[in-house]
Structures are given as structure tokens and as C-alpha cells.
Coordinates of C-alpha atoms and ligand atoms in Angstrom, one line a residue:
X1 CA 1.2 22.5 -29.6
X2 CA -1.9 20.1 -28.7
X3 CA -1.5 17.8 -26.5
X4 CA -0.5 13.7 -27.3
X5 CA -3.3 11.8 -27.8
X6 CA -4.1 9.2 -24.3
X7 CA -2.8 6.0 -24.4
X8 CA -5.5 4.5 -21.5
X9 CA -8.9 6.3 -20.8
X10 CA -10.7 7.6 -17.7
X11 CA -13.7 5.8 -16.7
X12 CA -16.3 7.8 -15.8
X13 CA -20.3 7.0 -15.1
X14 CA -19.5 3.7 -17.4
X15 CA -18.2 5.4 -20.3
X16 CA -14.3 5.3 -20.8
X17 CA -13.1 9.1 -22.0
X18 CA -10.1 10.9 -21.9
X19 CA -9.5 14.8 -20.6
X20 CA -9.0 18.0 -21.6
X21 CA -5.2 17.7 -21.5
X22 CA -2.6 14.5 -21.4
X23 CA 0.7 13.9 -19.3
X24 CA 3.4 12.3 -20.2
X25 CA 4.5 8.9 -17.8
X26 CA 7.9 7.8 -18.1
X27 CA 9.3 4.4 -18.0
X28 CA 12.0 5.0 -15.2
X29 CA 14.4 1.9 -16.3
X30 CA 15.2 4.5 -19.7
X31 CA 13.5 7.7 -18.5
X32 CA 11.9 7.7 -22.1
X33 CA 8.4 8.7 -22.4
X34 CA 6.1 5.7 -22.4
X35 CA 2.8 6.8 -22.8
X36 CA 0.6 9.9 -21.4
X37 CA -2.7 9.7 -19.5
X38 CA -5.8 11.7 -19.6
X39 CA -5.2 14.5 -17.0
X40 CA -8.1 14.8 -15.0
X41 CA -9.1 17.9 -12.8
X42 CA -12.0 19.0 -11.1
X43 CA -15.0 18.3 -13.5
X44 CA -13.7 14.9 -13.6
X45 CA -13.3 14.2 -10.3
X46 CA -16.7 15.9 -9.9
X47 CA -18.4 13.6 -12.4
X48 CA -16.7 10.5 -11.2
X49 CA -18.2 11.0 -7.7
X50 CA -21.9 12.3 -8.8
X51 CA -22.0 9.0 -11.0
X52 CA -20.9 6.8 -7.8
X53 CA -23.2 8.5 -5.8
X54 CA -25.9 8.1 -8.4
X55 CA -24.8 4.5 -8.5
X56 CA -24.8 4.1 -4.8
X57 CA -28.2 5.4 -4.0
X58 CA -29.8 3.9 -7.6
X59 CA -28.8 0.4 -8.4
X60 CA -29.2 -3.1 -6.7
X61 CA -25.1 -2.7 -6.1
X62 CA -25.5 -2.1 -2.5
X63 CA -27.8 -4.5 -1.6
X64 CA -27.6 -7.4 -4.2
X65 CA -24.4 -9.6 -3.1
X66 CA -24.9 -12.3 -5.2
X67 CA -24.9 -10.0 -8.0
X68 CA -21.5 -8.3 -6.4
X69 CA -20.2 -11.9 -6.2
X70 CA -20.5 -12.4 -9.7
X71 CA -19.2 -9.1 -10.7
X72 CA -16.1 -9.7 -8.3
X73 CA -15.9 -13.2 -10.3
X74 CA -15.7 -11.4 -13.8
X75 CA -12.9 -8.7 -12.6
X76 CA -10.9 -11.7 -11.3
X77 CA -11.5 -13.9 -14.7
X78 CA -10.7 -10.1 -16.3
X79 CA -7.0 -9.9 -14.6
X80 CA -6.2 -13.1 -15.1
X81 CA -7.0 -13.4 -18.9
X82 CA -4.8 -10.1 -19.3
X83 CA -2.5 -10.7 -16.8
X84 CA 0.7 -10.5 -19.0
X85 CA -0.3 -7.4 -20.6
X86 CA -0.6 -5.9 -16.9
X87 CA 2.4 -7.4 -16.3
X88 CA 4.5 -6.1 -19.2
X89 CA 3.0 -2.4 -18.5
X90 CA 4.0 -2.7 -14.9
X91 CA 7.2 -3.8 -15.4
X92 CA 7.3 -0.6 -17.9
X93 CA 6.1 2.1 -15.7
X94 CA 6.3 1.4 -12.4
X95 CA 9.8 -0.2 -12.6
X96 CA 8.8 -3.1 -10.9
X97 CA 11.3 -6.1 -11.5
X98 CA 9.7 -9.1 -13.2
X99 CA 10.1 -11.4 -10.0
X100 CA 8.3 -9.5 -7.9
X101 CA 5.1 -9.4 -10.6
X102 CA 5.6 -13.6 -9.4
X103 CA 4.1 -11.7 -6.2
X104 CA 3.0 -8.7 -4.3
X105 CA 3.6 -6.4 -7.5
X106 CA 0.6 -8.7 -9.8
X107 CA -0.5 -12.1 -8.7
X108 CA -0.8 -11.1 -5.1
X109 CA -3.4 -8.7 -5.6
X110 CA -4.9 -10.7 -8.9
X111 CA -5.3 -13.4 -5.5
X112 CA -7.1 -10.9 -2.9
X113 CA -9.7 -10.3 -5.4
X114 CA -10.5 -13.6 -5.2
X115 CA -10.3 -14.2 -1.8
X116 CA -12.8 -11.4 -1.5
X117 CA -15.2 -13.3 -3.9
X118 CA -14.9 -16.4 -2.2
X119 CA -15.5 -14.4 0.9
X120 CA -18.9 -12.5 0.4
X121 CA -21.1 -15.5 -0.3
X122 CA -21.2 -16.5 3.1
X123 CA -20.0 -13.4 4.7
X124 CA -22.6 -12.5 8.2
X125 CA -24.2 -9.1 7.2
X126 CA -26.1 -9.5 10.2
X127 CA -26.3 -10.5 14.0
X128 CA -28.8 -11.4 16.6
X129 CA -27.8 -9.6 19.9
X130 CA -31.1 -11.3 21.5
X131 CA -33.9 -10.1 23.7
X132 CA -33.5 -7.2 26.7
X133 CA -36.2 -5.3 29.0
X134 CA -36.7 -2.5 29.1
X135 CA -39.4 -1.1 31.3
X136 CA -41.5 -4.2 31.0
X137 CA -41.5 -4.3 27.6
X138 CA -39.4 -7.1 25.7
X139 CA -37.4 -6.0 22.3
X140 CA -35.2 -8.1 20.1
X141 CA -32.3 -6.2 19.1
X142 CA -30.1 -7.0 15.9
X143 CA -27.2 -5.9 13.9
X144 CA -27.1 -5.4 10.2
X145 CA -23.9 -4.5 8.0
X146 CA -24.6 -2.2 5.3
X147 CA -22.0 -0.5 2.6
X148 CA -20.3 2.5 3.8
X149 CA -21.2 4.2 0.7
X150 CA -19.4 6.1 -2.0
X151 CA -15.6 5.7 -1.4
X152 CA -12.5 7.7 -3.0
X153 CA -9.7 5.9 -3.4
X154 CA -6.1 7.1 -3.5
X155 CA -2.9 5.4 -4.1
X156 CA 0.7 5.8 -4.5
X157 CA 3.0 4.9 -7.1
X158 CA 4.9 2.4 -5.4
X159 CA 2.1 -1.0 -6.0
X160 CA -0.4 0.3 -7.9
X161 CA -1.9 -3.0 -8.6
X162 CA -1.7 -3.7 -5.0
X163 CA -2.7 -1.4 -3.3
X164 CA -5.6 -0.2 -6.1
X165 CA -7.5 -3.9 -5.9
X166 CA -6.2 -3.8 -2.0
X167 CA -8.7 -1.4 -2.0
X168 CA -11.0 -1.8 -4.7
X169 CA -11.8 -5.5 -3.6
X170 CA -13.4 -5.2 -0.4
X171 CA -15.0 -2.1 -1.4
X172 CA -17.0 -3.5 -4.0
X173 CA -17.7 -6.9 -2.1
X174 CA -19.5 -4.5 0.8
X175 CA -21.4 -2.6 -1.8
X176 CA -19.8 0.2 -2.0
X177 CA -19.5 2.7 -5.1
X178 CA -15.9 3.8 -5.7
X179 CA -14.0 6.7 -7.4
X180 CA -10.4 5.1 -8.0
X181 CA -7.3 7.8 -8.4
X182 CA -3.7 6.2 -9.7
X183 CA -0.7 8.1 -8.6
X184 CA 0.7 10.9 -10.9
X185 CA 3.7 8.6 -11.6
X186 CA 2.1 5.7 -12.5
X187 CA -1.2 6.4 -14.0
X188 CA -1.4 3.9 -17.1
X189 CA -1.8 0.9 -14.8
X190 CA -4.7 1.8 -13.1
X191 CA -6.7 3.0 -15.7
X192 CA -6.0 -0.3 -17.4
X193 CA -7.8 -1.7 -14.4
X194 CA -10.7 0.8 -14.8
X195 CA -10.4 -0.5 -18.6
X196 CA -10.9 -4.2 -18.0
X197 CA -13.6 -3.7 -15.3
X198 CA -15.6 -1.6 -18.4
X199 CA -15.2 -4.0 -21.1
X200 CA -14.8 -7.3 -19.0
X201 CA -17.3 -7.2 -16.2
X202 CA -21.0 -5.9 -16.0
X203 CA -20.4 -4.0 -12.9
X204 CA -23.1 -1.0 -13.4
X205 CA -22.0 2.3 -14.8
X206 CA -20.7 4.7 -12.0
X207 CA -19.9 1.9 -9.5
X208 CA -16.1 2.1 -10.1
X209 CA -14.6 5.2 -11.9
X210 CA -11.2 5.2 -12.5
X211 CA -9.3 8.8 -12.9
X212 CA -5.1 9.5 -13.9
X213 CA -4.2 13.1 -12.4
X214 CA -1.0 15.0 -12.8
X215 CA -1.5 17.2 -9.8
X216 CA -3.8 17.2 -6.6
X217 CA -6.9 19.5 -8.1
X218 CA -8.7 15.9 -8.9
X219 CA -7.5 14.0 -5.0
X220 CA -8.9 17.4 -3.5
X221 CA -12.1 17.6 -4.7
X222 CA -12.3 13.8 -4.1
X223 CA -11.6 14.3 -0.2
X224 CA -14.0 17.6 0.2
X225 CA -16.9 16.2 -1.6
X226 CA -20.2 16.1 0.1
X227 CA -21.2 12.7 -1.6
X228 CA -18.1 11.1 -0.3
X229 CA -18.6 9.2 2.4
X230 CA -15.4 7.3 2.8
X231 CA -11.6 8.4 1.6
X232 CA -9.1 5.4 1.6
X233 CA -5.8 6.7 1.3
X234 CA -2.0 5.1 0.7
X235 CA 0.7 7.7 0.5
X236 CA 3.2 9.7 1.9
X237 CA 2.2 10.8 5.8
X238 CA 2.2 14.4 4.6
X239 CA -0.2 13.7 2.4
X240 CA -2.4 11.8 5.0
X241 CA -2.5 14.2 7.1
X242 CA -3.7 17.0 4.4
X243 CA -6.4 14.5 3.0
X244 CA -7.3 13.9 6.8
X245 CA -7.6 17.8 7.5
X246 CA -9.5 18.3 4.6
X247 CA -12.0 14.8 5.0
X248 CA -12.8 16.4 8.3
X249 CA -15.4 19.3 7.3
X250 CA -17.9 16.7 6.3
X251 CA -16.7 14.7 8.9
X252 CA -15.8 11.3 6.6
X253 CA -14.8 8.3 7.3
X254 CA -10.7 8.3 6.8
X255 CA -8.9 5.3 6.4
X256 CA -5.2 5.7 6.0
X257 CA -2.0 3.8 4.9
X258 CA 1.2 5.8 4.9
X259 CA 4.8 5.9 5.6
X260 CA 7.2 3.7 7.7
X261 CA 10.7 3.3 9.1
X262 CA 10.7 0.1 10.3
X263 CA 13.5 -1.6 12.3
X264 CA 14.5 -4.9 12.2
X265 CA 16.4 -6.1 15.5
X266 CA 18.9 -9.0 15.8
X267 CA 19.0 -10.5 19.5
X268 CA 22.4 -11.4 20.4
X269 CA 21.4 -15.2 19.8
X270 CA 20.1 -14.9 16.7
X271 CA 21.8 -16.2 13.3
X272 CA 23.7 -13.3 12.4
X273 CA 24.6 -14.6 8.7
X274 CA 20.8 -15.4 7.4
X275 CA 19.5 -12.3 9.0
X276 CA 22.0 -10.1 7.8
X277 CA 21.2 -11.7 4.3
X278 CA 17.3 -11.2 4.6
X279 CA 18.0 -7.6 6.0
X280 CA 20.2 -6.8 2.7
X281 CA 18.0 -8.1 -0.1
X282 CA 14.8 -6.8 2.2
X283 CA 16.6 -3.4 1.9
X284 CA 16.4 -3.4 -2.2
X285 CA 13.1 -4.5 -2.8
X286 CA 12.1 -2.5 -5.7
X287 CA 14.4 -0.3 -4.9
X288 CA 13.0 0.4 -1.3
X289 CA 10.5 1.6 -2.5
X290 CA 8.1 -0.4 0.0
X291 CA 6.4 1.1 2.8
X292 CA 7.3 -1.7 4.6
X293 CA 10.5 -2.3 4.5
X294 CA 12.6 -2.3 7.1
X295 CA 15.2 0.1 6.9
X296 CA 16.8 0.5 9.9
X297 CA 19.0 -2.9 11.5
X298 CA 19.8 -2.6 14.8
X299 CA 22.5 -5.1 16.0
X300 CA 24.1 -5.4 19.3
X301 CA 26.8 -2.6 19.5
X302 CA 29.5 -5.5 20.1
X303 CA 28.7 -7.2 17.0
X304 CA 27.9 -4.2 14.5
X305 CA 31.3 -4.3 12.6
X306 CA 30.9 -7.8 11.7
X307 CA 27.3 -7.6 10.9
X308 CA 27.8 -4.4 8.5
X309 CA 30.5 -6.7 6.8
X310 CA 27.9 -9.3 6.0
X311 CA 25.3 -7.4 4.6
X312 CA 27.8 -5.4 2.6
X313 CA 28.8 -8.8 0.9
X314 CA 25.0 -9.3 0.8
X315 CA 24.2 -5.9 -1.1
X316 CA 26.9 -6.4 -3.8
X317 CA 25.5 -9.9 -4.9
X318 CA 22.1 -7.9 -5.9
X319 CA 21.5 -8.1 -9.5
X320 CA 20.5 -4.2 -10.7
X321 CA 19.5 -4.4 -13.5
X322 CA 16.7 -3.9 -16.5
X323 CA 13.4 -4.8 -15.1
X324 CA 12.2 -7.1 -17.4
X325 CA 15.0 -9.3 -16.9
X326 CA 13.7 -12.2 -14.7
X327 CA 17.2 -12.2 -13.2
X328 CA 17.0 -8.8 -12.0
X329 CA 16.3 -8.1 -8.7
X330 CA 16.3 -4.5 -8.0
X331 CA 15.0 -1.9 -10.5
X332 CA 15.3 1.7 -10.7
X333 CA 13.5 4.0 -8.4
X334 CA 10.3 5.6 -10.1
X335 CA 11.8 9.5 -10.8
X336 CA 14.9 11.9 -11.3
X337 CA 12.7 14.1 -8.6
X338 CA 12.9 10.6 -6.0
X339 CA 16.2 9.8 -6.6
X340 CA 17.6 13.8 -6.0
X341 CA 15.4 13.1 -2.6
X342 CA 17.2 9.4 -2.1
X343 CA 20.4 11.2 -2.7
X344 CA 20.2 14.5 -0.5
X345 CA 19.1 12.1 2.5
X346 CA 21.9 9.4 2.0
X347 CA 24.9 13.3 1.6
X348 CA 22.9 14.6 4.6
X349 CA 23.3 10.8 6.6
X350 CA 26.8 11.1 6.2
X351 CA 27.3 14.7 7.2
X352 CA 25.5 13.7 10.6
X353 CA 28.2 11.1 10.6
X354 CA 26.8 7.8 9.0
X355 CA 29.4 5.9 7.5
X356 CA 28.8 5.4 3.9
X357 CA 29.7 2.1 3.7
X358 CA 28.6 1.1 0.1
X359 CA 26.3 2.7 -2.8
X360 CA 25.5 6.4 -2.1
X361 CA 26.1 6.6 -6.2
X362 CA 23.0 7.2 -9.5
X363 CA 23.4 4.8 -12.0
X364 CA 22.5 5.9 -15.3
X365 CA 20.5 6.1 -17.8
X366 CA 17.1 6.2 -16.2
X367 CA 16.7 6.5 -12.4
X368 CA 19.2 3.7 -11.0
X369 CA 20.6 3.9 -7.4
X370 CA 23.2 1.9 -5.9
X371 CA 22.3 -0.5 -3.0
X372 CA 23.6 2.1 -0.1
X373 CA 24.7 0.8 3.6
X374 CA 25.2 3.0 6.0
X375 CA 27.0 2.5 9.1
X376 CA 27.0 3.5 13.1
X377 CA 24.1 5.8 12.3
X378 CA 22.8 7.6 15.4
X379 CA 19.1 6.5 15.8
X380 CA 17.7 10.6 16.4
X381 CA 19.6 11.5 13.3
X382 CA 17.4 12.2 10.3
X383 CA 18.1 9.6 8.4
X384 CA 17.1 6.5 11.1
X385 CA 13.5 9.2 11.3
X386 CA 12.9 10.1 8.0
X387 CA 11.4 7.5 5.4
X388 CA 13.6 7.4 2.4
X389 CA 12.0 5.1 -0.7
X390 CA 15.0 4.1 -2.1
X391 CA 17.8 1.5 -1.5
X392 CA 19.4 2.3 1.8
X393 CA 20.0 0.8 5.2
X394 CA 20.8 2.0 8.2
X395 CA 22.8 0.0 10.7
X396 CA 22.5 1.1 13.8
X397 CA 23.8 -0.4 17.4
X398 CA 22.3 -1.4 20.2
X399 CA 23.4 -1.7 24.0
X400 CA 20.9 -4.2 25.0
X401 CA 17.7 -5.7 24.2
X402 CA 15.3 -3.2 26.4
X403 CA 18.0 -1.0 24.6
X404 CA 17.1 -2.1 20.7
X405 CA 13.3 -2.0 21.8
X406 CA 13.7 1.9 23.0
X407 CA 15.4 2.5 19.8
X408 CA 12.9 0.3 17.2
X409 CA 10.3 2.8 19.3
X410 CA 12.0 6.2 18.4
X411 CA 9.9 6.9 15.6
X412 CA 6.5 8.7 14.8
X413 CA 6.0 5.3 12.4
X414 CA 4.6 1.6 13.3
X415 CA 4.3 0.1 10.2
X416 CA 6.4 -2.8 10.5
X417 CA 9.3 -4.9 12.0
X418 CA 10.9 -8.0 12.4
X419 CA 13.3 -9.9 14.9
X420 CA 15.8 -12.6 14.8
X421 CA 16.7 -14.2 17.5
X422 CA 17.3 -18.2 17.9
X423 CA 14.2 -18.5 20.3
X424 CA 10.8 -17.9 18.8
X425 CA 9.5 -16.8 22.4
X426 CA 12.1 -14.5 22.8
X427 CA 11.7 -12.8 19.2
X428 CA 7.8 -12.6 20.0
X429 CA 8.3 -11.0 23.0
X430 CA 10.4 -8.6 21.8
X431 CA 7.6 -7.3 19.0
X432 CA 5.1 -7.0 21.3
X433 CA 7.2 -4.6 23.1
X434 CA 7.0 -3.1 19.5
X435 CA 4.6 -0.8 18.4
X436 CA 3.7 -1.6 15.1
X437 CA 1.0 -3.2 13.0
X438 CA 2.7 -6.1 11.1
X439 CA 5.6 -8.2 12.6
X440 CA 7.7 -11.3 11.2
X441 CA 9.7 -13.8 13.5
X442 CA 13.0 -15.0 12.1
X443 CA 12.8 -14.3 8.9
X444 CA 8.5 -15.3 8.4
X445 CA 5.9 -14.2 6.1
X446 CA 3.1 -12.5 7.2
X447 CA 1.4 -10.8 4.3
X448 CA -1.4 -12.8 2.2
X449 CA -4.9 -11.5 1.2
X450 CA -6.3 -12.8 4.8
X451 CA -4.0 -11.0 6.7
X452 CA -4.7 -7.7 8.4
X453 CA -1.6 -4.7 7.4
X454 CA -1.5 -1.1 8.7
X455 CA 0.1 0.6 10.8
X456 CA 0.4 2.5 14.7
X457 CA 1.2 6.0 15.0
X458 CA 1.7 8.2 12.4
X459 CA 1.7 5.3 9.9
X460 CA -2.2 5.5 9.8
X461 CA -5.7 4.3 10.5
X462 CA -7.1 0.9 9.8
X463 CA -6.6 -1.9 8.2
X464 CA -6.5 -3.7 5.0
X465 CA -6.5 -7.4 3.4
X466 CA -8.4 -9.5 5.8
X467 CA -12.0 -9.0 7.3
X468 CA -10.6 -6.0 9.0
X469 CA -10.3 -5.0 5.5
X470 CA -13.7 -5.2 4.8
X471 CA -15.0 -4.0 7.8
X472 CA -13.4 -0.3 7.0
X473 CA -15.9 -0.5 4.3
X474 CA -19.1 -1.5 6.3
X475 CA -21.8 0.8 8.2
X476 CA -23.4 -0.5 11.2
X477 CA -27.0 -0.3 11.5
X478 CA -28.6 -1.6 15.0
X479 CA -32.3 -2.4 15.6
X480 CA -34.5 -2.6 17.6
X481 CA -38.3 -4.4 17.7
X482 CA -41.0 -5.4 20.0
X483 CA -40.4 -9.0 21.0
Ligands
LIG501 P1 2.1 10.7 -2.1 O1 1.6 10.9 -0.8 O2 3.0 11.7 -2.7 O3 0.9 10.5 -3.1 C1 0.0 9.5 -3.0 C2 -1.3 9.9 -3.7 O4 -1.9 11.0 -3.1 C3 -1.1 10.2 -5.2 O5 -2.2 9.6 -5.9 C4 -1.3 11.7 -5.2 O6 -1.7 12.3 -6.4 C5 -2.3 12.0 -4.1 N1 -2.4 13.3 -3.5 C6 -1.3 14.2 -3.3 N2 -1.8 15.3 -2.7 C7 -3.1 15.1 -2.5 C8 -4.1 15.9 -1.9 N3 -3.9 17.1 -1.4 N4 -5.4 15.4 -1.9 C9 -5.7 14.2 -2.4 N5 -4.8 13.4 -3.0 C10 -3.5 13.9 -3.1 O7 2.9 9.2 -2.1 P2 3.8 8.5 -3.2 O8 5.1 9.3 -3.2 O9 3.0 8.3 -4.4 O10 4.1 7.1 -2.5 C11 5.0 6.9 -1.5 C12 4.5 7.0 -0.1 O11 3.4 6.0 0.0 C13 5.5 6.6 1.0 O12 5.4 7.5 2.0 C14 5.0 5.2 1.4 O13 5.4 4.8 2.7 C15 3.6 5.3 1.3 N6 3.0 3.9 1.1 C16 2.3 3.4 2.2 C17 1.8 2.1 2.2 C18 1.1 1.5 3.3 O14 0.3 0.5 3.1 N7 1.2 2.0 4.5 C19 1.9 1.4 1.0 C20 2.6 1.9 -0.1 C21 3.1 3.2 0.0

């Protein structure tokens, strides 16, 4: 039987193409198929890197920025002129409820493209560090920023939009060339980026390739390659630390965002009904499928039975529902294979003796989970260690606050946290005490397209958003001449 024909292309050296073979991507609110990509493999990959190399070393890209600024400007007209059509397939493959498209699942990342382009025209490429002597002689000495180079990119299912321009943006406002690889899940929505960037902008052939892969042949040969010199990475940790082993034999440049089981701690003043509220719906955004999300609420042990009442009530008034309904809230998660996974964590939880307080059920047809609480969990159990990516909380209790700061710091992850307390000094202090790379106070917002996210420990390296975000994509060159 040959293969369906591909509903999106690759785009490869300028030219959009398909593959030798197609797979299928399923819309996980029906489990129906909804379309199949182009299912790129080594020669691919291969070609997408030799044309961003080619591209690199070549073309004006690197070096012309007001050209870059008015490519950036085009991709940014691009998204927003076909912004419903992203949204529409979004909501279709990646489950994503239509609310959060309001925000960090489309417009968000439509907005940090053009916070980069506002950026670069007065970005500092360069610094004067002055005048030293040495030996008699007098030198002036200055810094100069240069694009890191050809960069492979590799995202995860869970924001493809996000984290794919998260990446893409400050890459391409540095100068850099880029090979761009969606997620095996959720392939049609980035090559419908690579799509619009083809027909929409006149950003030179082999400056941004965009590849769909069913398996990890294509991510592999992106990581090993010679030509690469940069592999930004958001995934699973496992898969970090693969990508990181196999980045090291030509010694790249790795820049990693991966998993996280972050806590979010209620102080003993805090207000117990609005956090337990936040920590509920927080819980089901898309389906917990967030990196960020914190999943474990630690509450002091003399108040857990109440608070595990309130977010219970909290959890049943979540609409679950179709995705495309603006009412809906939570979605379904994005496979059978992630909600067996959900599932065998949240039988396994309970066997360690978590109370199943709510959920813990599939809700079919397509790949539905019930919003699950769990209760009195034991924080070294797997369940408070292991990320999960789907709809579950774990309520765990505390003794006392140096207590609740031990506990958020039982974990190999720092992505994230958050504390409630009803004085703003005490809530900061705690998360410093915290080690993690993004924090909100009573209930506040930190992520917009100027704010630096990543993580401590084993939930990576680096930083995107912000000028941290650019710098991972930036050399530094230092000279040095005769005064
Ligand atoms: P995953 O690690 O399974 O896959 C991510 C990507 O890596 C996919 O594109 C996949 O094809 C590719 N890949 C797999 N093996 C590879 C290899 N050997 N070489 C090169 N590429 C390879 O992750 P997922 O299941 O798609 O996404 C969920 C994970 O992503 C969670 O752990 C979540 O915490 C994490 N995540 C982190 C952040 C963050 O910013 N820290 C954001 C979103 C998601």
C-alpha cells in the first residue's frame, strides 16, 4: 500500500518537499486521523543542515541585521495574517483548548517574535572594554557579538508554537541558521510555520529548515553533525541527557529545557481558598501537560484535610471538554501511549498509598483524563519525583516552613514554583530558599516574551525569552589593537 499523500511539506534549502514515507497525526480530542506528515530520516536531516550551513557561511544573514529585522517583521506580519488557520490546526492536533490559543499556546509566541524584532535594531553587538598596558605598550580591547552559527532545534509536543518561535526568534535575530524539528506527535504545526516563513517572508533559502520525524533517525543526526554548532533542545530529561551525550563528541554548544515537578507551598498565613483554587485549575492546564506546572501542593500537615477538600471542589468545576469549545478548559492529553503512562503512575501512586481522592478514570472517545487529586502522598514516593504530563496533583503535608522548603527541594527538577503566603516578604523568602528558575508570589505572572524561563538541576541549561534568550545564541569574539 503506498503511503497517504502529506498534508504540510518539509522545508529544506528553500524549497518545500515532502519524504520518502508519511505518518499519520491524530487529533487526540477523537483519536481520528487528521492528517500525515512527511517522515523525514537521515538524508533530510542531512540536507537540512548542509543548506544551513551553506546559508550560514554564504549569505549576508549573519551579518546584515537590518535585513534580519525586516525578515523577523515579515514572519510576524506572516502569523498574524494566518493566525486562525494556526489556531484551528492547533486546537486540532495538539489538543490545546481554544482559551489557551488567547495565550501561551498562539498569541504568546505570535508576541515574542515581535519583541525580538523590536529588539535587534538597537541591540549592542559590541562593547568597548577600554585601554590596558601591557609591557609598555597601550591596546584597546573590545567585545563583538557574533551568531553562534548553525543551530538544531528540537521541540516537544506539548507548545509547539511556543516553544518552536521561543526558539526560532532569537535565533534568527542573532544571525543564526537553523534546522527546526516538530515533535513526532505534533508535526503539522510546525511545518505550517516552515510553510509561512517560505511563501511569506524572504528569509534566504537554507536559513530556517523545517523537518516532521516519526522517530529519532532525523534528531540524531541533527545532534552529531559536524556543521552543527548549537542544539537547543525542549523535551523529556531522558531525552536531554541522550542529545547532551551525543552533542558532546564535537563538543556543541547545548542548550536545554526539560522536565519539572514543581511544588507549590502554602505558608500557614496564606489565603487557603484562592490558592487552593489557582493550585486546582493550574493542575489541568492542557491537561498537565506543561513543564511548568506545579504538581505537587504542599500544605501545612494541620490543614491538609481541609485544603484537599477545596481543591477537590475546585477540580470538579473544570469544564473537560471538546477543544474548540471556547468554554472548555481542559483538553485531552496528546496519546493512548501518554495516557497508559498518566494512568500506570496515578495505580502505582495509590499502591504507595496516595489517596485517590478524585479522577484516576479515561474518558473516552479520544485521549480524555479525569482531573485526578491525590492525597497524603509521601514526598520520596514516585509519584511526588516523577514528572507525569497529565492532570494530577499531589497534595502533600508539611511540618513547618524549613520543613515545606526541604520537601519543595527533594527533587532532581528546578523548573518552577510558587508560594502563598499573606506577606509578600515572607513568600519571597521562601523561593529563594528554592532552587528553581522561575517563581510566582501569591498567585503572580511571571512569563512574557522579556522574561528569562529555565530551569536548575536536572531541568536544564540556559535560558529562554528575554536577552538571556538571545545570548544562548551569540559567540563572543574579543579584540585586541595597538592603542
Ligand atoms: P520527548 O523528550 O519525548 O521528545 C522531544 C523531542 O525530542 C521530539 O521532537 C523527539 O522527536 C525528539 N527526540 C527524541 N529522541 C531523540 C534523540 N535521540 N535525538 C534527538 N531528538 C530526539 O518529549 P515530549 O514527550 O515530546 O515532551 C514532553 C517533555 O517535554 C516533558 O518532559 C516536559 O517537561 C518537557 N518540556 C519542557 C519544557 C521546558 O521549557 N523546560 C517545555 C515543554 C516541555
Amino acid at each position: 500500500m503506498t503511503d497517504p499523500a502529506p498534508d504540510r511539506r518539509l522545508l529544506i534549502d528553500g524549497r518545500l518537499t515532502g519524504a520518502k514515507t508519511t505518518f499519520a497525526s491524530l487529533n487526540p480530542a477523537t483519536g481520528a486521523v487528521l492528517g500525515h506528515a512527511p517522515d523525514a530520516g537521515p538524508a533530510e536531516a542531512e540536507a537540512a543542515v548542509v543548506a544551513a550551513r551553506r546559508a550560514f557561511d554564504t549569505t549576508v544573514w549573519a551579518t546584515d541585521r537590518d535585513f534580519r529585522v525586516r525578515c523577523l517583521d515579515q514572519l510576524h506580519r506572516a502569523l498574524v495574517d494566518h493566525k486562525e488557520e494556526l489556531r484551528a490546526l492547533t486546537i486540532e492536533e495538539v489538543g490545546a483548548p481554544h482559551q489557551l490559543t488567547a495565550g501561551a499556546q498562539l498569541e504568546e509566541p505570535i508576541a515574542t517574535v515581535r519583541w525580538y524584532a523590536d529588539l535587534l535594531p538597537a541591540f549592542e553587538f559590541s562593547r568597548d572594554l577600554g585601554v590596558v598596558e601591557v609591557r609598555g605598550g597601550r591596546h584597546r580591547r573590545w567585545v563583538e557579538k557574533e551568531a553562534a552559527g548553525v543551530v538544531s532545534a528540537i521541540i516537544p509536543y506539548n507548545y509547539p508554537n511556543q516553544i518552536g518561535l521561543a526558539k526560532l526568534a532569537p535565533a534568527l535575530a542573532a544571525g543564526c541558521t537553523v534546522v527546526l524539528k516538530g515533535a513526532p506527535d505534533a508535526p503539522l504545526v510546525t511545518l505550517f510555520l516552515g510553510e509561512l516563513i517560505a511563501e511569506h517572508t524572504d528569509i534566504p533559502a537554507g536559513v530556517v529548515n523545517v523537518l516532521s520525524s516519526s522517530g529519532a533517525a532525523a534528531g540524531e543526526v541533527m545532534t552529531t553533525h559536524p556543521d552543527v554548532d548549537v542544539v537547543t533542545f525542549t523535551g523529556s530529561t531522558a531525552t536531554g541527557r541522550r542529545i547532551m551525550a551525543a552533542a558532546s563528541e564535537t563538543v556543541k554548544r547545548v542548550f536545554l529545557e526539560l522536565g519539572g515537578k514543581s511544588a507549590m507551598v502554602l505558608l500557614d498565613d496564606a489565603d487557603f481558598r484562592t490558592a487552593s483554587m489557582m493550585a486546582s485549575f493550574m493542575s489541568c492546564s492542557h491537561a498537565g501537560q506543561g513543564c511548568a506546572i506545579c504538581t505537587r501542593l504542599l500544605v501545612p500537615r494541620e490543614r491538609h484535610d481541609e485544603v484537599v477538600e477545596m481543591v477537590a471542589q475546585g477540580l470538579a468545576r473544570i469544564p473537560v471538554g471538546d477543544p474548540a469549545d471556547p468554554a472548555t478548559y481542559m483538553g485531552p492529553l496528546i496519546s493512548e501511549r501518554q495516557r497508559d503512562k498518566v494512568d500506570a503512575l496515578v495505580r502505582r501512586a495509590v499502591a504507595d498509598g496516595a489517596k485517590l481522592v478524585c479522577g484516576g478514570e479515561r474518558v473516552d472517545p479520544g485521549f480524555f483524563y479525569k482531573p485526578t487529586l491525590l492525597a497524603g502522598v509521601d514526598p520520596d514516593s514516585e509519584i511526588a519525583q516523577e514528572e507525569v504530563f497529565g492532570p494530577v496533583l499531589s497534595v502533600i503535608p508539611y511540618d513547618e516552613e524549613d520543613d515545606a522548603v526541604r520537601i519543595a527541594n527533594n527533587s532532581a527538577y528546578g523548573l518552577s514554583g510558587a508560594v502563598f503566603s499573606a506577606s509578600e516578604e515572607r513568600s519571597v523568602n521562601v523561593a529563594r530558599r528554592i532552587r528553581s528558575g522561575t517563581f510566582s508570589i501569591n498567585g503572580g505572572n511571571y512569563f512574557a516574551p522579556d522574561s528569562p524561563f529555565g530551569g536548575y538541576k536536572q531541568s536544564g541549561i540556559g535560558r529562554e525569552y528575554g536577552l538571556e534568550g538571545l545570548a544562548e545564541f551569540l559567540e563572543t569574539k574579543t579584540f585586541g589593537a595597538p592603542a
